[in-house]
Amino acid sequence: MTHNPRPPADPARFTTVRSVLPTTTYYNGQTRAALLSAQRLGPLNREVTVDGDFFNRQKTGGASVEINTELGGQTITSISAYREFKVFDNNDADLVPLPVASVNNARQRQQQFTQELRLTSPSGEPIEYVVGLFYFWQDVASRTQVKGNLVANLPVGQYLGNQVDRDITSKNVAAFGQLTAHPTDRLSLIGGFRLTSDQAVAHFNRTILPGAVGAMPSLGGPAYVSPTLKATDTDFSYKLGAQYQFSPDIMAYFTYTRGYKGPALNLLNNLTATTVNSGLAVLKPEIASNWEGGVRTTLFDRMLTLNVTGFYETFTDFQAQTYSAVLTSFQLTNAGKLITQGAEVEAVLRAVDGLTLTGNLAYTKTEVRGLVLSCYPGQTAAQGCLTGNRQDVTGEALANAPKWAYSVNANYGADIGNRLRGSANLAFTYRSQIFFGFRDPETIQRGYGLLNGRLSLETQDRRYRVSVFGKNLTNKHFASFIGTGLLDTSATGAGYTQLLTPDAFRTFGVEAAVRF
């Protein structure tokens, strides 16, 4: 087997090996550590050594038509839209130069149509309203193939494999409306509603890949055709609020909103009759309740805009995606309850002519309740791993949810002569520490800040522009995801892979643009 170091085909997102479990040995006696010895493993690893392909080919398109007409001072709006995409992708999931799971591809086609009809009252009246109807239709069909030896020591030319064909058709019909009453010149009362009917129908068919000697455990499974899977629900969600204008420059508001996310169908590659018969293939709807209040101000003769917002939100039957080290796959589940609360401050300062300073600070505290999932590799009973390799993470923060985030931005622009305009922009964004796997210390991404800059020169009519830019100028490295490596786990620990993007490394560039 020839080692084949190569960059992944998609430069925007690529998975590399962060660490390996020294004891991981493949069917031919080779260790994962030896196979990847040529790579400098760690957070900065940008290489892969594989025998399979990485590619992502997409085609997208669509069209929309909006028609507005007046009727008795009211506006009737019709918006019709159609969208579709096709994608064919593959990744070598094992990230080693052996055919463990070198084929992991999907062909997917999506089509959707939406139609919205709206009736909007004239603005500035004592009572303002908008009412309407909405229709959504979507069909998604996909064919997934997985192929490789996995852990089996098969003769040359033989392999395990599965093909999974599935399709899901979704329909959503809704009636909605919002009314704003102005009892006084300063007070506004807000009420809104949405009556929604959801329906989803899916089919699932898993077969043994033609030419394969057997199924791919975990990533696939024995041949299985599920009965038609259906999810239906009707919901009434609403919004209540009040807004008070203390002065032309200061406004305060308070709202309560009951939100809704429809039921979902769980169509994993390794779907089983047990999962379907137990009802676990259909997720319950997610219900959100949000209390929000804030102040909006424009001060010092509009030199300073300052907004403050506070919120408290709960999600019941929160639909979450979790990773099972036992199933070696992601799965959807209702995670009990999620609570988020916090505050946000936004400011815009127009200090001098041409110079604008902006800033945003957000504090968010999250807590999950009633979520039970697989223990992370090597987790002990003292660390919360219960009998049956399960852990209850009630009380923990939500994965990939920073407690603190802020950004500051400075932009200066000025005319240069009679035809040109120059501008300079400097921006800094920060996210505090997060984790990707509940309680797993190996999946922690420490807080980091990114500094970006741009210098531009354009014509004053904004038709032509050329820019020089730098991203991540201080070269702060970070991962967009950290998880256990495929088949690189044991009861004592695991090796880890990471998802990187170009933003995780310092880059410079030149950009030219023309507006027609």
XYZ file of C-alpha atoms in Angstrom:
516
model
C 0.000 0.000 0.000
C 1.465 3.338 -1.049
C 0.957 6.252 1.300
C -0.790 9.056 -0.528
C -0.610 12.391 1.335
C -2.978 14.857 -0.270
C -5.023 17.920 0.634
C -8.776 17.348 0.816
C -10.743 18.282 -2.316
C -12.952 20.840 -0.570
C -10.663 23.674 0.603
C -13.391 25.262 2.707
C -13.741 22.374 5.194
C -11.404 19.470 5.855
C -11.052 16.790 8.518
C -7.627 15.794 9.819
C -6.321 13.525 12.556
C -5.603 15.330 15.820
C -4.380 12.331 17.846
C -4.379 8.527 17.741
C -4.949 5.778 20.273
C -1.639 3.849 20.335
C -3.385 0.481 20.721
C -5.600 0.816 17.619
C -4.607 -2.026 15.263
C -6.203 -2.922 11.932
C -7.120 -6.311 10.458
C -3.706 -6.698 8.783
C -1.754 -6.026 12.000
C -0.793 -2.441 11.140
C -1.320 0.190 13.796
C -3.013 3.517 13.212
C -0.004 5.253 14.780
C 2.395 3.665 12.291
C 0.178 4.376 9.302
C 0.039 8.072 10.230
C 3.628 8.430 11.452
C 4.519 10.755 8.562
C 1.999 13.345 9.763
C 2.612 15.891 12.510
C -0.515 15.130 14.486
C -2.091 17.826 16.623
C -4.225 20.977 16.355
C -2.096 22.265 13.443
C -2.274 19.101 11.311
C -3.380 20.004 7.773
C -2.469 16.711 6.064
C -4.337 13.488 5.352
C -2.895 10.110 4.332
C -5.656 8.131 2.663
C -6.460 5.711 -0.157
C -9.948 7.049 -0.900
C -11.273 10.202 -2.523
C -12.507 13.502 -1.115
C -14.833 15.542 -3.298
C -18.015 17.585 -3.184
C -19.865 18.454 -6.408
C -22.929 20.660 -6.171
C -25.439 22.260 -8.501
C -28.010 24.714 -7.204
C -30.653 26.884 -8.802
C -34.003 28.506 -8.326
C -36.316 31.370 -9.129
C -38.826 33.554 -7.314
C -41.587 35.923 -8.330
C -43.004 38.686 -6.109
C -46.174 40.569 -7.028
C -47.515 43.535 -5.055
C -50.836 45.244 -5.699
C -52.976 47.810 -3.877
C -56.584 47.186 -2.827
C -58.452 49.843 -0.860
C -55.227 51.210 0.615
C -54.050 47.748 1.596
C -51.172 45.859 -0.025
C -51.612 42.330 -1.353
C -48.329 40.464 -1.780
C -47.734 37.154 -3.512
C -44.339 35.450 -3.355
C -43.776 32.230 -5.312
C -40.383 30.506 -5.160
C -38.770 27.299 -6.390
C -35.350 25.997 -5.351
C -33.395 22.831 -6.059
C -29.936 21.410 -5.553
C -28.011 18.272 -6.438
C -24.911 17.105 -4.611
C -22.512 14.176 -4.923
C -19.774 13.860 -2.300
C -17.402 11.332 -0.798
C -14.924 11.218 2.052
C -12.483 8.595 3.245
C -13.937 8.344 6.743
C -11.139 6.237 8.276
C -8.378 8.771 7.345
C -5.783 5.990 6.896
C -4.264 4.456 3.701
C -6.256 1.222 4.113
C -9.710 0.378 2.692
C -11.338 0.436 6.140
C -14.184 2.734 5.030
C -12.765 4.414 1.952
C -16.124 4.859 0.228
C -18.614 6.951 2.171
C -20.584 8.830 -0.448
C -24.008 10.333 -0.986
C -25.985 11.460 -4.027
C -28.772 13.793 -2.995
C -31.446 15.737 -4.819
C -33.628 18.361 -3.166
C -36.584 20.284 -4.561
C -38.790 22.787 -2.777
C -41.660 25.123 -3.597
C -43.100 27.886 -1.412
C -46.094 30.148 -1.861
C -46.957 33.060 0.410
C -49.974 35.397 0.252
C -49.995 38.486 2.474
C -52.433 41.310 3.161
C -50.811 44.341 4.804
C -52.659 47.357 6.163
C -51.530 50.953 5.559
C -48.811 52.144 7.942
C -49.316 54.960 10.429
C -52.889 53.962 11.341
C -54.126 53.386 14.939
C -54.282 49.685 14.103
C -51.793 48.048 11.734
C -51.919 44.424 10.716
C -50.615 41.771 8.382
C -52.353 38.429 7.734
C -51.488 35.692 5.340
C -51.239 32.090 4.202
C -48.062 30.068 3.628
C -47.434 26.776 1.822
C -44.179 24.808 1.756
C -43.421 21.571 -0.140
C -40.085 19.769 -0.206
C -38.841 16.459 -1.540
C -35.399 15.078 -0.708
C -34.116 11.809 -2.203
C -30.683 10.369 -1.523
C -28.563 7.297 -2.145
C -25.720 6.609 0.279
C -23.004 4.014 -0.186
C -20.430 2.777 2.338
C -17.693 0.322 1.360
C -14.577 -1.114 2.972
C -13.156 -3.907 5.078
C -13.867 -2.201 8.395
C -12.291 -4.706 10.855
C -12.585 -7.861 8.690
C -9.411 -9.448 7.260
C -10.877 -10.279 3.862
C -9.112 -11.725 0.803
C -7.859 -9.196 -1.726
C -10.721 -7.772 -3.780
C -13.451 -8.587 -1.272
C -15.205 -5.961 0.830
C -18.207 -5.159 2.994
C -20.738 -2.584 1.896
C -24.209 -1.122 2.074
C -26.403 1.035 -0.095
C -29.150 3.097 1.535
C -31.937 4.638 -0.548
C -34.292 7.035 1.186
C -36.658 9.825 0.375
C -38.709 12.194 2.485
C -41.514 14.503 1.378
C -42.511 17.353 3.678
C -45.523 19.672 3.566
C -46.173 22.682 5.755
C -49.331 24.795 5.598
C -49.797 27.825 7.839
C -52.067 30.772 8.483
C -50.433 33.710 10.236
C -51.072 37.245 11.324
C -49.823 40.083 13.486
C -51.674 43.133 14.779
C -50.138 46.253 16.280
C -52.427 48.677 18.104
C -51.414 52.223 19.115
C -53.636 53.251 22.074
C -51.489 56.386 22.445
C -48.790 58.093 20.437
C -46.152 56.384 22.583
C -47.605 52.964 23.410
C -47.882 50.055 20.971
C -49.436 46.667 21.760
C -48.442 43.672 19.634
C -50.201 40.346 19.093
C -49.384 37.662 16.560
C -50.186 34.037 15.767
C -49.285 31.162 13.455
C -51.430 28.061 12.954
C -49.231 25.363 11.407
C -49.949 21.931 9.984
C -46.907 19.712 9.366
C -46.678 16.434 7.484
C -43.648 14.322 6.557
C -43.586 10.939 4.812
C -40.389 8.919 4.335
C -39.206 5.618 2.860
C -36.031 3.751 3.796
C -34.386 0.823 1.987
C -30.983 -0.591 2.999
C -29.421 -3.282 0.822
C -26.065 -5.032 0.605
C -23.859 -3.177 -1.874
C -23.593 -5.148 -5.150
C -20.371 -7.185 -5.063
C -20.006 -6.982 -1.279
C -19.626 -10.167 0.759
C -21.619 -8.752 3.664
C -22.993 -5.681 5.407
C -20.939 -2.877 6.983
C -21.581 -3.101 10.751
C -22.385 0.189 12.526
C -22.126 2.259 9.332
C -24.810 0.117 7.678
C -26.308 -3.224 8.617
C -28.346 -6.169 7.288
C -30.801 -5.544 4.463
C -33.865 -3.740 5.788
C -36.892 -2.036 4.256
C -38.823 0.062 6.741
C -42.561 0.594 6.644
C -43.637 4.034 5.443
C -42.607 6.480 8.155
C -44.954 9.358 8.901
C -44.886 12.395 11.157
C -47.840 14.777 11.434
C -48.623 17.597 13.817
C -50.696 20.762 14.179
C -49.563 23.663 16.330
C -50.726 27.116 17.394
C -47.873 29.474 18.226
C -48.186 33.115 19.160
C -46.519 36.355 20.224
C -47.565 39.044 22.722
C -45.721 42.266 23.391
C -45.688 45.929 24.209
C -43.510 48.807 23.037
C -43.200 52.261 24.623
C -41.558 55.324 23.046
C -40.234 57.443 25.922
C -38.883 60.009 23.459
C -38.001 60.128 19.755
C -34.608 58.667 20.717
C -35.486 56.099 23.418
C -37.771 53.070 23.084
C -38.322 50.057 25.342
C -40.129 46.800 24.566
C -41.100 43.461 26.088
C -42.356 40.343 24.294
C -43.341 36.756 24.972
C -43.186 34.303 22.084
C -44.208 30.662 21.896
C -42.267 29.091 19.029
C -42.513 25.747 17.279
C -40.298 23.360 15.324
C -42.119 20.447 13.705
C -41.519 16.705 14.223
C -38.540 15.074 12.522
C -37.797 11.637 11.094
C -34.554 9.916 12.052
C -33.198 8.128 8.945
C -29.789 6.875 10.066
C -27.779 4.510 7.855
C -28.068 1.904 10.616
C -31.832 2.255 11.156
C -33.350 -0.945 12.561
C -36.809 -2.424 12.985
C -36.371 -2.086 16.748
C -35.857 1.667 16.405
C -38.888 2.034 14.141
C -41.194 -0.234 16.198
C -40.287 1.567 19.428
C -41.230 4.942 17.916
C -37.699 6.350 18.204
C -37.541 7.053 14.456
C -40.026 9.915 14.905
C -38.906 12.873 16.997
C -41.421 14.982 18.903
C -41.944 18.628 17.953
C -39.719 21.157 19.693
C -41.526 23.921 21.592
C -39.778 27.181 22.478
C -40.905 29.817 24.970
C -39.021 33.109 24.846
C -39.234 36.130 27.158
C -37.371 39.134 25.787
C -37.024 42.755 26.786
C -34.818 45.577 25.665
C -34.086 49.242 25.143
C -33.272 50.914 21.825
C -31.644 54.360 21.919
C -30.174 56.940 19.563
C -28.198 59.497 21.588
C -26.146 62.673 21.203
C -27.809 63.892 18.041
C -27.623 60.381 16.514
C -23.889 60.132 17.115
C -24.368 57.042 19.306
C -26.762 54.123 18.854
C -26.968 51.918 21.954
C -29.201 48.839 22.248
C -29.550 46.482 25.230
C -31.453 43.172 25.151
C -32.147 40.525 27.779
C -33.755 37.134 27.192
C -34.835 33.898 28.858
C -35.766 30.997 26.580
C -36.714 27.367 27.118
C -36.908 24.552 24.571
C -39.047 21.542 25.454
C -38.257 18.257 23.656
C -35.189 19.976 22.220
C -34.128 18.237 18.990
C -30.396 17.574 19.318
C -27.735 15.778 17.302
C -25.458 13.606 19.398
C -22.626 11.234 18.554
C -22.636 7.627 19.684
C -19.183 6.048 19.961
C -20.911 2.660 20.057
C -22.827 3.236 16.808
C -19.935 5.296 15.359
C -22.487 7.708 13.951
C -24.508 10.788 14.737
C -28.116 10.383 15.812
C -31.063 12.661 16.398
C -32.854 12.636 19.731
C -35.234 14.670 21.857
C -32.953 16.030 24.549
C -35.545 16.794 27.191
C -35.227 20.509 27.896
C -32.799 23.288 27.047
C -32.647 26.621 28.883
C -30.817 29.651 27.499
C -30.632 33.043 29.149
C -28.454 36.072 28.737
C -28.020 39.615 27.542
C -26.630 41.464 24.548
C -25.310 44.990 24.107
C -24.829 46.641 20.712
C -23.269 50.047 20.076
C -22.542 52.149 16.996
C -20.462 55.324 17.412
C -20.091 57.796 14.562
C -17.136 59.583 16.134
C -16.050 61.846 13.279
C -17.003 62.233 9.653
C -16.121 59.020 7.822
C -15.281 56.989 10.950
C -17.710 54.425 12.381
C -16.995 52.284 15.436
C -19.246 49.336 16.237
C -19.248 46.829 19.060
C -21.309 43.868 20.219
C -21.121 41.956 23.502
C -23.205 38.849 24.239
C -23.464 36.696 27.369
C -25.363 33.411 27.048
C -25.811 30.765 29.714
C -27.164 27.406 28.548
C -28.295 24.311 30.448
C -29.597 20.939 29.216
C -31.950 18.776 31.262
C -32.950 15.156 30.747
C -30.351 14.326 28.070
C -28.866 10.821 28.369
C -26.241 9.713 25.841
C -23.220 7.465 25.405
C -20.205 7.952 27.645
C -17.110 9.332 26.005
C -14.249 6.821 25.533
C -12.326 6.289 28.754
C -14.962 7.968 30.942
C -15.111 6.441 34.412
C -17.942 6.049 36.904
C -16.387 8.852 38.946
C -16.648 11.057 35.850
C -20.348 10.280 35.430
C -20.398 7.116 33.293
C -23.309 4.944 34.435
C -24.102 1.256 33.921
C -24.692 0.490 30.261
C -22.119 3.034 29.062
C -24.585 5.907 29.480
C -24.265 9.330 31.075
C -26.891 11.835 32.176
C -25.608 15.324 31.324
C -28.410 17.225 33.052
C -27.066 20.550 34.279
C -24.309 20.771 31.664
C -23.986 23.600 29.153
C -24.991 23.006 25.535
C -22.251 21.799 23.185
C -20.680 24.417 20.892
C -22.294 27.300 22.801
C -19.816 29.989 23.981
C -20.747 31.800 27.180
C -19.110 35.034 26.031
C -18.802 36.502 22.549
C -17.936 39.984 21.408
C -16.815 41.906 18.358
C -15.388 45.372 17.694
C -15.112 46.999 14.303
C -13.578 50.229 13.021
C -14.296 51.503 9.536
C -12.991 54.711 7.966
C -13.752 56.008 4.502
C -12.895 59.225 2.675
C -13.008 60.634 -0.839
C -9.748 60.798 -2.756
C -10.050 63.521 -5.344
C -13.215 63.731 -7.419
C -13.445 60.131 -8.612
C -12.110 57.736 -5.991
C -12.913 56.755 -2.433
C -10.664 54.856 -0.051
C -11.623 52.877 3.032
C -9.939 50.912 5.799
C -11.548 48.329 8.049
C -10.236 46.531 11.131
C -12.377 43.970 12.969
C -11.824 41.702 15.975
C -14.177 38.897 17.068
C -13.904 36.667 20.135
C -15.591 33.440 21.311
C -15.025 31.978 24.769
C -14.239 28.318 25.468
C -16.615 25.633 24.178
C -16.749 21.833 24.010
C -18.020 19.491 21.297
C -18.507 16.301 23.343
C -20.301 16.410 26.692
C -17.770 16.222 29.558
C -15.014 15.009 27.221
C -11.924 17.133 27.987
C -10.334 16.171 24.661
C -13.072 17.995 22.739
C -12.560 21.387 24.379
C -11.793 24.330 22.113
C -10.310 27.150 24.159
C -11.449 30.720 23.599
C -9.903 32.594 20.692
C -10.071 35.918 18.901
C -9.714 36.668 15.190
C -8.317 39.935 13.795
C -9.244 40.801 10.203
C -8.301 43.827 8.113
C -9.154 45.271 4.687
C -7.989 48.229 2.571
C -10.174 49.190 -0.392
C -10.111 51.675 -3.239
C -13.240 52.219 -5.317
C -14.803 54.673 -7.714
C -17.258 57.063 -6.103
C -20.116 55.553 -8.106
C -19.121 52.219 -6.457
C -18.940 50.442 -9.788
C -15.281 49.356 -9.549
C -13.449 48.280 -6.412
C -10.125 46.648 -5.557
C -9.235 45.456 -2.054
C -6.330 43.970 -0.160
C -7.345 41.917 2.870
C -5.912 39.809 5.633
C -7.831 37.276 7.713
C -6.794 35.937 11.105
C -3.825 38.299 11.151
C -2.554 36.990 14.498
C -2.729 33.382 13.209
C -4.966 31.980 15.961
C -5.633 28.276 15.348
C -8.955 26.667 16.237
C -11.118 23.694 15.281
C -14.731 23.941 14.117
C -15.357 20.436 15.478
C -13.435 17.826 17.492
C -14.624 14.218 17.760
C -13.400 10.661 18.185
C -11.770 9.012 15.163
C -13.596 6.239 13.321
C -12.792 2.900 15.002
C -10.119 4.636 17.075
C -11.762 4.101 20.462
C -11.576 1.694 23.370
C -12.675 1.469 26.977
C -9.519 3.341 27.978
C -9.633 6.278 25.565
C -9.657 7.372 21.955
C -7.890 9.187 19.191
C -9.497 12.344 17.858
C -10.136 14.048 14.524
C -10.882 17.714 13.876
C -12.693 19.846 11.321
C -10.660 22.833 10.118
C -11.542 25.795 7.919
C -9.285 28.355 6.173
C -10.286 30.883 8.864
C -8.220 28.851 11.337
C -5.014 30.032 9.619
C -3.657 33.416 8.563
C -4.480 34.290 4.954
C -3.936 37.284 2.675
C -5.621 38.125 -0.593
C -6.531 40.627 -3.284
C -10.088 41.108 -4.480
C -11.498 42.988 -7.463
C -15.187 43.653 -8.080
C -17.329 45.205 -10.798
C -20.995 46.119 -10.393
C -23.239 45.974 -13.433
